[in-house]
Structures are given as structure tokens and as C-alpha cells.
Tab-separated table of C-alpha atoms in Angstrom:
chain	number	residue	atom	x	y	z
A	2	MET	CA	0.000	0.000	0.000
A	3	PHE	CA	1.221	3.481	-0.886
A	4	ASP	CA	0.640	5.590	2.230
A	5	ILE	CA	1.218	9.187	1.122
A	6	GLN	CA	1.282	10.594	4.647
A	7	LYS	CA	3.841	8.010	5.739
A	8	VAL	CA	5.951	8.815	2.677
A	9	ARG	CA	5.763	12.558	3.323
A	10	ALA	CA	6.862	12.001	6.915
A	11	ASP	CA	10.146	10.621	5.518
A	12	PHE	CA	11.018	14.091	4.151
A	13	PRO	CA	11.772	16.610	6.928
A	14	ILE	CA	11.661	19.642	4.639
A	15	LEU	CA	8.044	19.039	3.639
A	16	SER	CA	6.816	19.934	7.133
A	17	GLN	CA	8.278	23.437	7.124
A	18	LYS	CA	6.686	26.752	6.205
A	19	VAL	CA	7.867	29.201	3.562
A	20	ASN	CA	6.776	32.827	3.835
A	21	GLY	CA	4.442	31.749	6.614
A	22	LYS	CA	2.668	29.172	4.438
A	23	PRO	CA	3.013	25.366	4.322
A	24	LEU	CA	5.611	24.501	1.693
A	25	VAL	CA	4.240	23.226	-1.607
A	26	TYR	CA	7.300	21.988	-3.464
A	27	PHE	CA	6.688	21.608	-7.204
A	28	ASP	CA	10.273	22.128	-8.415
A	29	ASN	CA	11.232	18.463	-8.431
A	30	GLY	CA	12.510	18.691	-11.998
A	31	ALA	CA	15.308	20.918	-10.688
A	32	THR	CA	16.076	18.765	-7.661
A	33	SER	CA	14.157	16.367	-5.465
A	34	GLN	CA	13.840	16.560	-1.715
A	35	LYS	CA	15.767	14.120	0.481
A	36	PRO	CA	14.336	11.496	2.827
A	37	GLN	CA	15.753	11.150	6.331
A	38	ILE	CA	17.466	7.883	5.404
A	39	VAL	CA	19.622	9.731	2.852
A	40	ILE	CA	20.392	12.562	5.273
A	41	ASP	CA	21.351	9.956	7.885
A	42	ALA	CA	23.716	8.243	5.430
A	43	ILE	CA	25.599	11.524	4.948
A	44	VAL	CA	25.759	12.242	8.691
A	45	ASP	CA	26.837	8.677	9.480
A	46	TYR	CA	29.750	8.840	7.060
A	47	TYR	CA	31.140	12.084	8.469
A	48	SER	CA	30.482	11.200	12.097
A	49	LYS	CA	31.495	7.525	12.137
A	50	TYR	CA	33.904	6.515	9.365
A	51	ASN	CA	35.129	9.590	7.499
A	52	ALA	CA	38.272	8.565	5.612
A	53	ASN	CA	39.605	8.486	2.070
A	54	ILE	CA	38.913	5.395	0.016
A	55	HIS	CA	40.846	2.800	-1.970
A	56	ARG	CA	44.159	3.923	-0.467
A	57	GLY	CA	44.360	3.160	3.231
A	58	VAL	CA	44.801	-0.106	5.090
A	59	HIS	CA	43.420	1.361	8.303
A	60	THR	CA	39.958	0.449	9.543
A	61	LEU	CA	38.130	3.677	8.712
A	62	SER	CA	39.454	3.670	5.153
A	63	GLN	CA	38.344	0.097	4.691
A	64	LEU	CA	34.870	0.859	6.046
A	65	ALA	CA	34.519	3.877	3.751
A	66	THR	CA	35.797	1.948	0.736
A	67	ASP	CA	33.403	-0.924	1.380
A	68	ALA	CA	30.429	1.445	1.733
A	69	TYR	CA	31.344	3.355	-1.442
A	70	GLU	CA	31.802	0.215	-3.520
A	71	GLU	CA	28.605	-1.245	-2.100
A	72	ALA	CA	26.827	1.836	-3.426
A	73	ARG	CA	28.320	1.175	-6.864
A	74	LEU	CA	26.894	-2.349	-6.735
A	75	LYS	CA	23.469	-0.954	-5.803
A	76	ILE	CA	23.619	1.391	-8.790
A	77	GLN	CA	24.735	-1.451	-11.061
A	78	LYS	CA	21.850	-3.627	-9.927
A	79	HIS	CA	19.317	-0.798	-10.196
A	80	PHE	CA	20.213	-0.021	-13.817
A	81	ASN	CA	20.988	-3.672	-14.640
A	82	ALA	CA	24.504	-2.995	-15.908
A	83	LYS	CA	26.353	-6.168	-16.828
A	84	GLN	CA	29.466	-5.313	-14.791
A	85	ASN	CA	29.978	-3.116	-11.727
A	86	TYR	CA	32.942	-1.427	-13.433
A	87	GLU	CA	30.615	-0.184	-16.167
A	88	ILE	CA	29.286	2.265	-13.553
A	89	ILE	CA	31.496	5.370	-13.357
A	90	LEU	CA	30.707	7.646	-10.423
A	91	THR	CA	30.878	11.309	-11.434
A	92	SER	CA	29.758	14.677	-10.104
A	93	GLY	CA	26.489	14.341	-12.045
A	94	THR	CA	24.893	14.254	-15.465
A	95	THR	CA	26.841	17.234	-16.810
A	96	GLU	CA	30.239	15.743	-15.979
A	97	SER	CA	29.155	12.367	-17.332
A	98	ILE	CA	28.234	13.912	-20.691
A	99	ASN	CA	31.460	15.902	-20.810
A	100	LEU	CA	33.458	12.758	-20.039
A	101	VAL	CA	32.007	11.023	-23.096
A	102	ALA	CA	32.370	14.118	-25.294
A	103	ASN	CA	36.015	14.433	-24.254
A	104	GLY	CA	36.590	10.794	-25.146
A	105	PHE	CA	35.064	11.154	-28.593
A	106	ALA	CA	37.420	14.025	-29.360
A	107	SER	CA	40.033	11.368	-30.127
A	108	ILE	CA	37.608	9.309	-32.230
A	109	LEU	CA	35.701	11.774	-34.414
A	110	GLN	CA	37.124	13.120	-37.645
A	111	LYS	CA	36.272	16.122	-39.770
A	112	ASN	CA	32.813	15.870	-41.379
A	113	ASP	CA	31.718	13.000	-39.162
A	114	GLU	CA	28.163	13.627	-37.998
A	115	ILE	CA	26.602	13.589	-34.557
A	116	ILE	CA	22.885	13.980	-33.843
A	117	VAL	CA	21.151	15.735	-30.967
A	118	SER	CA	17.435	16.175	-30.331
A	119	ALA	CA	15.631	19.522	-30.270
A	120	LEU	CA	14.433	18.758	-26.731
A	121	GLU	CA	17.784	18.812	-24.974
A	122	HIS	CA	18.953	20.549	-21.822
A	123	HIS	CA	21.929	22.820	-22.460
A	124	SER	CA	24.133	20.213	-20.760
A	125	ASN	CA	23.413	17.890	-23.662
A	126	ILE	CA	23.986	20.535	-26.330
A	127	VAL	CA	26.985	22.664	-25.395
A	128	PRO	CA	29.553	19.854	-24.863
A	129	TRP	CA	28.759	18.487	-28.317
A	130	GLN	CA	29.044	21.917	-29.933
A	131	MET	CA	32.455	22.255	-28.300
A	132	LEU	CA	33.346	18.801	-29.619
A	133	CYS	CA	32.364	19.813	-33.154
A	134	GLU	CA	34.483	22.957	-32.911
A	135	GLN	CA	37.416	20.830	-31.797
A	136	THR	CA	37.105	18.021	-34.352
A	137	GLY	CA	35.320	19.498	-37.360
A	138	ALA	CA	32.393	17.124	-36.880
A	139	ILE	CA	28.919	18.297	-37.898
A	140	LEU	CA	26.022	18.619	-35.461
A	141	LYS	CA	22.549	17.770	-36.739
A	142	VAL	CA	19.243	18.193	-34.899
A	143	ILE	CA	16.154	15.973	-34.705
A	144	PRO	CA	13.284	18.488	-35.020
A	145	MET	CA	10.212	18.607	-32.784
A	146	ASP	CA	6.552	19.275	-33.518
A	147	ILE	CA	4.072	21.651	-31.902
A	148	HIS	CA	3.217	18.996	-29.300
A	149	GLY	CA	6.800	18.942	-28.063
A	150	GLU	CA	7.523	15.523	-29.544
A	151	LEU	CA	10.402	14.499	-31.772
A	152	ILE	CA	9.653	13.843	-35.448
A	153	MET	CA	10.990	10.330	-35.982
A	154	SER	CA	10.595	10.413	-39.754
A	155	GLU	CA	13.072	13.316	-39.811
A	156	TYR	CA	15.417	11.409	-37.505
A	157	ASP	CA	15.445	8.527	-39.983
A	158	LYS	CA	16.513	10.946	-42.727
A	159	LEU	CA	19.398	12.306	-40.657
A	160	LEU	CA	20.990	8.907	-40.094
A	161	SER	CA	23.754	7.771	-42.441
A	162	ASP	CA	27.084	6.016	-42.437
A	163	LYS	CA	28.570	9.371	-41.403
A	164	THR	CA	26.634	9.280	-38.101
A	165	LYS	CA	28.970	8.396	-35.235
A	166	LEU	CA	27.013	9.379	-32.149
A	167	VAL	CA	23.391	10.146	-31.232
A	168	PHE	CA	22.382	11.757	-27.952
A	169	CYS	CA	18.946	12.416	-26.580
A	170	ASN	CA	17.226	12.850	-23.252
A	171	HIS	CA	14.985	10.079	-21.996
A	172	ILE	CA	12.491	12.651	-20.693
A	173	SER	CA	12.513	16.381	-21.491
A	174	ASN	CA	13.157	18.554	-18.458
A	175	ALA	CA	11.245	21.485	-19.958
A	176	LEU	CA	8.137	19.717	-21.272
A	177	GLY	CA	8.101	16.265	-19.665
A	178	THR	CA	8.078	14.542	-23.072
A	179	LEU	CA	8.887	10.823	-22.888
A	180	ASN	CA	11.076	10.195	-25.902
A	181	PRO	CA	11.041	6.929	-27.933
A	182	ILE	CA	14.576	6.037	-26.963
A	183	GLU	CA	14.214	2.346	-27.850
A	184	TYR	CA	13.578	3.329	-31.479
A	185	ILE	CA	16.317	5.986	-31.409
A	186	ILE	CA	18.879	3.462	-30.117
A	187	LYS	CA	17.860	0.724	-32.558
A	188	LYS	CA	18.032	2.968	-35.638
A	189	ALA	CA	21.371	4.477	-34.580
A	190	HIS	CA	22.897	1.046	-34.155
A	191	GLU	CA	21.747	0.070	-37.649
A	192	VAL	CA	24.201	2.646	-39.048
A	193	GLY	CA	26.936	1.805	-36.526
A	194	ALA	CA	26.486	4.881	-34.327
A	195	ALA	CA	26.793	4.933	-30.558
A	196	VAL	CA	24.013	6.392	-28.384
A	197	LEU	CA	24.099	8.432	-25.179
A	198	ILE	CA	20.855	8.869	-23.263
A	199	ASP	CA	20.480	11.653	-20.693
A	200	GLY	CA	18.378	10.052	-17.982
A	201	ALA	CA	18.462	12.865	-15.436
A	202	GLN	CA	14.719	13.547	-15.706
A	203	ALA	CA	13.679	9.926	-16.267
A	204	CYS	CA	15.294	8.153	-13.330
A	205	PRO	CA	13.054	9.731	-10.646
A	206	HIS	CA	10.001	8.303	-12.448
A	207	LEU	CA	11.012	4.965	-13.950
A	208	LYS	CA	13.666	2.269	-13.742
A	209	PRO	CA	15.824	2.042	-16.890
A	210	ASP	CA	17.339	-1.319	-17.842
A	211	VAL	CA	20.498	-0.458	-19.767
A	212	GLN	CA	20.995	-3.994	-21.083
A	213	ALA	CA	17.427	-4.263	-22.355
A	214	LEU	CA	17.778	-0.834	-23.977
A	215	ASP	CA	21.130	-1.883	-25.484
A	216	VAL	CA	22.258	1.702	-24.900
A	217	ASP	CA	25.965	2.562	-25.157
A	218	PHE	CA	25.959	5.320	-22.519
A	219	TYR	CA	23.348	6.311	-19.948
A	220	VAL	CA	23.836	9.193	-17.524
A	221	THR	CA	21.986	10.588	-14.524
A	222	SER	CA	22.306	12.616	-11.302
A	223	ALA	CA	21.575	11.436	-7.772
A	224	HIS	CA	19.928	14.679	-6.692
A	225	LYS	CA	17.024	14.169	-9.093
A	226	MET	CA	16.150	10.865	-7.392
A	227	CYS	CA	16.170	11.696	-3.678
A	228	GLY	CA	19.959	11.621	-3.401
A	229	PRO	CA	22.499	14.378	-2.693
A	230	THR	CA	23.846	16.975	-5.087
A	231	GLY	CA	27.308	16.692	-6.585
A	232	VAL	CA	27.204	13.005	-7.483
A	233	GLY	CA	25.873	10.993	-10.403
A	234	MET	CA	26.807	8.207	-12.715
A	235	LEU	CA	27.844	7.310	-16.210
A	236	TYR	CA	26.952	3.857	-17.423
A	237	GLY	CA	29.005	2.812	-20.395
A	238	LYS	CA	29.313	-0.471	-22.230
A	239	GLU	CA	32.655	-2.019	-21.345
A	240	GLU	CA	33.950	-1.944	-24.926
A	241	TRP	CA	33.323	1.792	-25.151
A	242	LEU	CA	34.831	2.594	-21.767
A	243	ARG	CA	37.983	0.747	-22.774
A	244	LYS	CA	38.188	2.716	-26.040
A	245	LEU	CA	37.794	6.156	-24.491
A	246	PRO	CA	40.851	7.884	-23.008
A	247	PRO	CA	40.808	9.168	-19.407
A	248	TYR	CA	38.892	12.379	-18.862
A	249	LYS	CA	41.025	13.761	-16.014
A	250	GLY	CA	44.510	12.998	-14.772
A	251	GLY	CA	45.467	12.649	-11.142
A	252	GLY	CA	45.438	10.241	-8.264
A	253	GLU	CA	43.480	6.978	-8.303
A	254	MET	CA	43.209	6.783	-12.115
A	255	ILE	CA	46.768	5.534	-12.580
A	256	ALA	CA	48.457	2.140	-12.497
A	257	THR	CA	52.068	3.378	-12.575
A	258	VAL	CA	53.641	6.826	-12.774
A	259	THR	CA	57.170	7.811	-13.745
A	260	PHE	CA	58.391	11.070	-15.223
A	261	GLU	CA	58.809	9.225	-18.506
A	262	LYS	CA	55.398	7.511	-18.733
A	263	THR	CA	52.132	6.896	-16.911
A	264	THR	CA	49.909	3.862	-17.315
A	265	TYR	CA	46.269	4.011	-16.399
A	266	ALA	CA	44.215	2.063	-13.918
A	267	ASP	CA	41.585	-0.411	-15.024
A	268	LEU	CA	37.872	0.358	-15.041
A	269	PRO	CA	36.166	2.063	-13.298
A	270	HIS	CA	39.094	3.916	-11.705
A	271	LYS	CA	40.462	5.034	-15.071
A	272	PHE	CA	37.706	7.688	-15.094
A	273	GLU	CA	37.607	8.502	-11.369
A	274	ALA	CA	40.591	10.752	-10.730
A	275	GLY	CA	41.031	12.337	-7.312
A	276	THR	CA	39.112	12.014	-4.091
A	277	PRO	CA	35.457	11.520	-5.022
A	278	ASN	CA	32.311	12.709	-3.292
A	279	ILE	CA	32.481	9.731	-0.951
A	280	CYS	CA	29.503	10.485	1.250
A	281	GLY	CA	27.553	11.487	-1.867
A	282	GLY	CA	28.175	8.122	-3.489
A	283	ILE	CA	27.163	6.293	-0.332
A	284	ALA	CA	24.024	8.414	0.002
A	285	PHE	CA	23.229	7.797	-3.684
A	286	GLY	CA	23.074	4.113	-2.810
A	287	ALA	CA	20.791	4.892	0.126
A	288	ALA	CA	18.483	6.905	-2.141
A	289	ILE	CA	18.230	4.013	-4.592
A	290	ASP	CA	17.381	1.684	-1.704
A	291	TYR	CA	14.677	4.093	-0.568
A	292	MET	CA	13.033	4.486	-3.966
A	293	ASN	CA	13.101	0.756	-4.642
A	294	ALA	CA	11.545	0.103	-1.241
A	295	ILE	CA	8.608	2.306	-2.258
A	296	GLY	CA	8.579	0.675	-5.686
A	297	PHE	CA	8.630	2.313	-9.095
A	298	ASP	CA	5.191	0.937	-9.972
A	299	ALA	CA	3.762	2.755	-6.955
A	300	ILE	CA	5.744	5.891	-7.838
A	301	ALA	CA	4.478	5.827	-11.432
A	302	LYS	CA	0.863	5.342	-10.328
A	303	GLN	CA	0.996	8.228	-7.849
A	304	GLU	CA	2.681	10.583	-10.304
A	305	LYS	CA	0.298	9.702	-13.136
A	306	GLU	CA	-2.643	10.606	-10.907
A	307	LEU	CA	-0.986	13.907	-10.004
A	308	LEU	CA	-0.276	14.705	-13.659
A	309	GLU	CA	-3.839	13.950	-14.722
A	310	TYR	CA	-5.354	15.892	-11.840
A	311	GLY	CA	-3.000	18.853	-12.200
A	312	THR	CA	-3.619	19.066	-15.947
A	313	LYS	CA	-7.380	18.977	-15.471
A	314	ARG	CA	-7.313	21.687	-12.777
A	315	LEU	CA	-5.054	24.032	-14.753
A	316	GLN	CA	-7.222	23.641	-17.860
A	317	GLU	CA	-10.005	25.321	-15.877
A	318	ILE	CA	-8.086	28.605	-16.150
A	319	ASP	CA	-8.885	30.838	-19.120
A	320	ASP	CA	-6.065	31.842	-21.478
A	321	LEU	CA	-3.698	29.207	-20.066
A	322	THR	CA	-1.554	27.212	-22.501
A	323	ILE	CA	0.121	23.922	-21.561
A	324	TYR	CA	3.160	22.955	-23.647
A	325	GLY	CA	4.163	19.389	-24.419
A	326	PRO	CA	2.389	16.176	-25.422
A	327	GLU	CA	-1.399	16.182	-25.205
A	328	ASP	CA	-1.354	12.426	-24.600
A	329	LEU	CA	-0.429	12.221	-20.920
A	330	ASN	CA	0.872	8.678	-21.402
A	331	ARG	CA	3.691	10.228	-23.441
A	332	LYS	CA	4.982	12.516	-20.713
A	333	ALA	CA	6.244	12.532	-17.142
A	334	SER	CA	4.691	14.397	-14.209
A	335	VAL	CA	5.645	17.841	-15.515
A	336	ILE	CA	3.267	20.629	-16.529
A	337	SER	CA	4.894	23.526	-18.359
A	338	PHE	CA	2.504	26.396	-19.031
A	339	ASN	CA	1.922	30.109	-19.582
A	340	VAL	CA	-0.959	32.514	-19.141
A	341	ASP	CA	-1.573	34.872	-22.047
A	342	GLY	CA	-0.281	38.387	-21.466
A	343	ILE	CA	1.549	37.577	-18.213
A	344	HIS	CA	5.263	36.876	-17.867
A	345	PRO	CA	5.929	33.524	-16.172
A	346	TYR	CA	8.389	35.148	-13.762
A	347	ASP	CA	5.662	37.393	-12.384
A	348	ILE	CA	3.363	34.490	-11.554
A	349	GLY	CA	6.240	32.524	-10.061
A	350	THR	CA	7.191	35.420	-7.813
A	351	ILE	CA	3.669	35.909	-6.480
A	352	ILE	CA	2.979	32.253	-5.739
A	353	ASP	CA	6.351	31.976	-3.986
A	354	LYS	CA	4.962	34.446	-1.440
A	355	LEU	CA	2.218	31.863	-0.865
A	356	GLY	CA	4.743	29.123	-0.110
A	357	ILE	CA	4.718	27.473	-3.534
A	358	ALA	CA	7.966	26.542	-5.271
A	359	VAL	CA	7.873	26.197	-9.054
A	360	ARG	CA	10.482	26.890	-11.721
A	361	THR	CA	10.079	29.781	-14.160
A	362	GLY	CA	12.261	30.631	-17.146
A	363	HIS	CA	13.759	28.733	-20.054
A	364	HIS	CA	14.770	25.724	-17.920
A	365	CYS	CA	18.202	25.523	-19.593
A	366	ALA	CA	16.373	24.633	-22.805
A	367	GLN	CA	16.402	27.865	-24.795
A	368	PRO	CA	15.924	26.184	-28.208
A	369	ILE	CA	12.562	24.828	-27.016
A	370	MET	CA	11.441	28.282	-25.907
A	371	ASP	CA	12.606	29.747	-29.209
A	372	PHE	CA	10.559	27.124	-31.060
A	373	PHE	CA	7.394	28.219	-29.251
A	374	LYS	CA	8.413	31.910	-29.474
A	375	ILE	CA	8.096	32.424	-25.722
A	376	PRO	CA	10.545	33.755	-23.087
A	377	GLY	CA	9.981	30.777	-20.833
A	378	THR	CA	7.297	28.875	-18.956
A	379	ILE	CA	6.027	28.152	-15.478
A	380	ARG	CA	6.990	24.561	-14.747
A	381	ALA	CA	5.272	22.530	-12.045
A	382	SER	CA	7.076	19.215	-11.660
A	383	PHE	CA	5.535	16.651	-9.318
A	384	ALA	CA	7.145	13.879	-7.282
A	385	PHE	CA	5.562	10.860	-5.616
A	386	TYR	CA	5.463	12.695	-2.271
A	387	ASN	CA	3.219	15.456	-3.639
A	388	THR	CA	-0.577	15.448	-3.208
A	389	LYS	CA	-3.738	16.523	-4.988
A	390	GLU	CA	-4.422	18.879	-2.088
A	391	GLU	CA	-1.170	20.666	-2.883
A	392	ILE	CA	-2.264	20.954	-6.505
A	393	ASP	CA	-5.492	22.602	-5.367
A	394	ILE	CA	-3.491	25.133	-3.333
A	395	PHE	CA	-1.242	25.733	-6.333
A	396	VAL	CA	-4.106	26.271	-8.798
A	397	GLU	CA	-5.848	28.716	-6.476
A	398	ALA	CA	-2.553	30.592	-6.062
A	399	VAL	CA	-2.125	30.830	-9.842
A	400	LYS	CA	-5.678	32.179	-10.147
A	401	ARG	CA	-4.924	34.741	-7.443
A	402	ALA	CA	-1.722	35.795	-9.207
A	403	ILE	CA	-3.585	36.228	-12.500
A	404	THR	CA	-6.165	38.429	-10.795
A	405	MET	CA	-3.427	40.579	-9.271
A	406	LEU	CA	-1.535	40.909	-12.558
A	407	SER	CA	-4.467	41.439	-14.911
């Protein structure tokens, strides 16, 4: 049984007030809140066994190393990676993407082609533009339609034997669009191209199976899925991780060092230079345990109900436009909208005074906003710990803001 009040009690921040009002937190697309079990994992590390990992023979170092590597195994199991060393722990999605882009700098040649979707976060656009500038490769874009969905027939036309890499988000952060990544991966592989999927917005809502997807690279951040900031992961197929050169040089990623030559450590340490975010990695494992204990079927059911209810309530408001797929089965629990004649920032500012946290702006997805010819949107992104009662409070606050600004 999914007991929403019991779940909410796991999150200390949800009981506080903001501007004198009970907090309604609808900015989960930016970062999720943290359950007590994750907070405890961070405190326990620093208060009981704080030490560096992989290097010391003393007891605390061994305890920390074991906890960190246990977290890697939890992540491997969660995403169904074939090997634990196919999980590279990074600072988050952005670093994971940059790691792969850096590696392909030694693989791509002039006039090779790489494909990105029109729905990407800037983190999955800018590194590839930099890569093209460095290598002379050509960046091509899968276009989107007015419903915020990718046009697969155009994607098919872009693919050729020149295509070396395709990258796409699993779910759009700005619109909530659930992309057909199975098709995207399959078609890319038919022309010999590798595929990177940005799962930052998908992993809070569903449980990807990287082997079933047959994806070459899959990246995500812990803080989107009830974990801490500053830690995330890159999954990469072993054959690709062995091909790519190290991203950063330093301690831990070496096998031997002389002033004449350095040899590199084996996977995963080849890509994990320096002291990592140890407590973050451990807490990432705790967050995965927590979400799996609730169950992703239960999470999906709760969030689908919130999306349907929130969409219905907002559609009651005159002159309000919702962006993204009309079919709610093709999107995550994100509602991105505007009210005619009112800047999204103004509504966001007023409802903040009523204790409601939403995101306003371009959501690091300026090409999407340019497509719709708008400066940005108001984005309400729901998590499994949100309620219909909170949506009611939110909708009434939006109505109040419209009245004040009209």
C-alpha cells in the first residue's frame, strides 16, 4: 500500500513553512527533496567513518571503501549494468556527458556527424558543440513538432554512415516529453552509431534497464532521485569505456607513474581521478534503496494521478496554454505552461509568497522556448510525495496571481 502521509513524513523539509505558508514543493525537476534515510547516510559517514577510500589499510578507510563500492553495486543492480565497473561515479549528469564528449574528441574526424534532439537541456547541447568545434564534426538536430515531440521520420533521414554518435534525453526537463529512446537506439545502431541517453529527468520516475535498452551510454544525477547533489553516474558499455581515453589525470586513475610515462588504472578507476564525493556516493546508494523500497510501480501510479489531476485543474483557467504532449501517457509528471499576457516570472514570484515553489524561465532549454516563441514557462514538476491537495493550493494561487496581474 502506498501511504502518502507516511511517505511525506520521511522528508523533513516538507513539514516546514515558507513565507508563513506550508511549503508546496513543485520544483522536483530541478532537484528532489531528500528522505531522512539519505540525510542519515551523509551524517553517518562524516560522524562515524570519514576517511579516504581505496588507499588506506586502516579500519576507517576500509569501512569507507566498502560502503562506497557497495553503493556502486546498488547502482549497477538498479540499472541492470552487466558489470559493476561499467558504472562510473561522477559529479552528475553534466560531468558524465562531458566525459564522453572528451573521449570522442580522439575518435571523431572532420565531417563526421553527430545527432542531438531539439528537446535537450543545455548540458546535452553545449559539450557536443564544443566537440564539433574541436574536431570538425557536424552537429545535426532531430526536429520537434508543436506537441513537443520528436519527429521520428526526420530522424530517420538524418541517419547515415557518417553518423557516429546520437544523444537524446529520456524525458525532457522542460516539457516532460517521454522520448522513444528504444527506437532511437535501434536505428542508430543500424548505421553503426553509438548512443548516449540523458536520464536525469527519467530516473526519478522509472527504472531504466540499460541492457534491455542496449544503450551505449546512460547518464543521470543522484539529486534528481532523492539523493544528494554533486554526485551521479555514467553507465558505459565495457567496450566503449575501454576505447575512451581518461577524462582527467590525477590520483586513483593511474596504475604506474614515472616522469617518462604513466599507465592508467583499469575500469572504473580510469575515469575517477582524485578524491570523489564519498559520502555522496554512499548516500546515492541509500536513495536508490529508498526508492526501490517504495517501488517504481507505486511511484508511477501516484505521479500519473498527479499529472492527470493537475492538468485537469489548470485547464479550468482561461487563457492558459500547456506545452508538451497532449497524450499524458507520453509525458512525465511535468506541466509547463503560460498565461496569455503575463510573464511567467511574475506568476512565479507571487505564488512563492504563498509558499509554492515552481520553476520559471527557459529551464536551460532555450531552443525549445525559441521554437514556441516564448521567453519561458512556469513549470510545475511533481514527485511521488506530492498530493492533490497541494495541486489545489497551487491552482488557487495561480488564479490569485492572475487576478493581481491582470
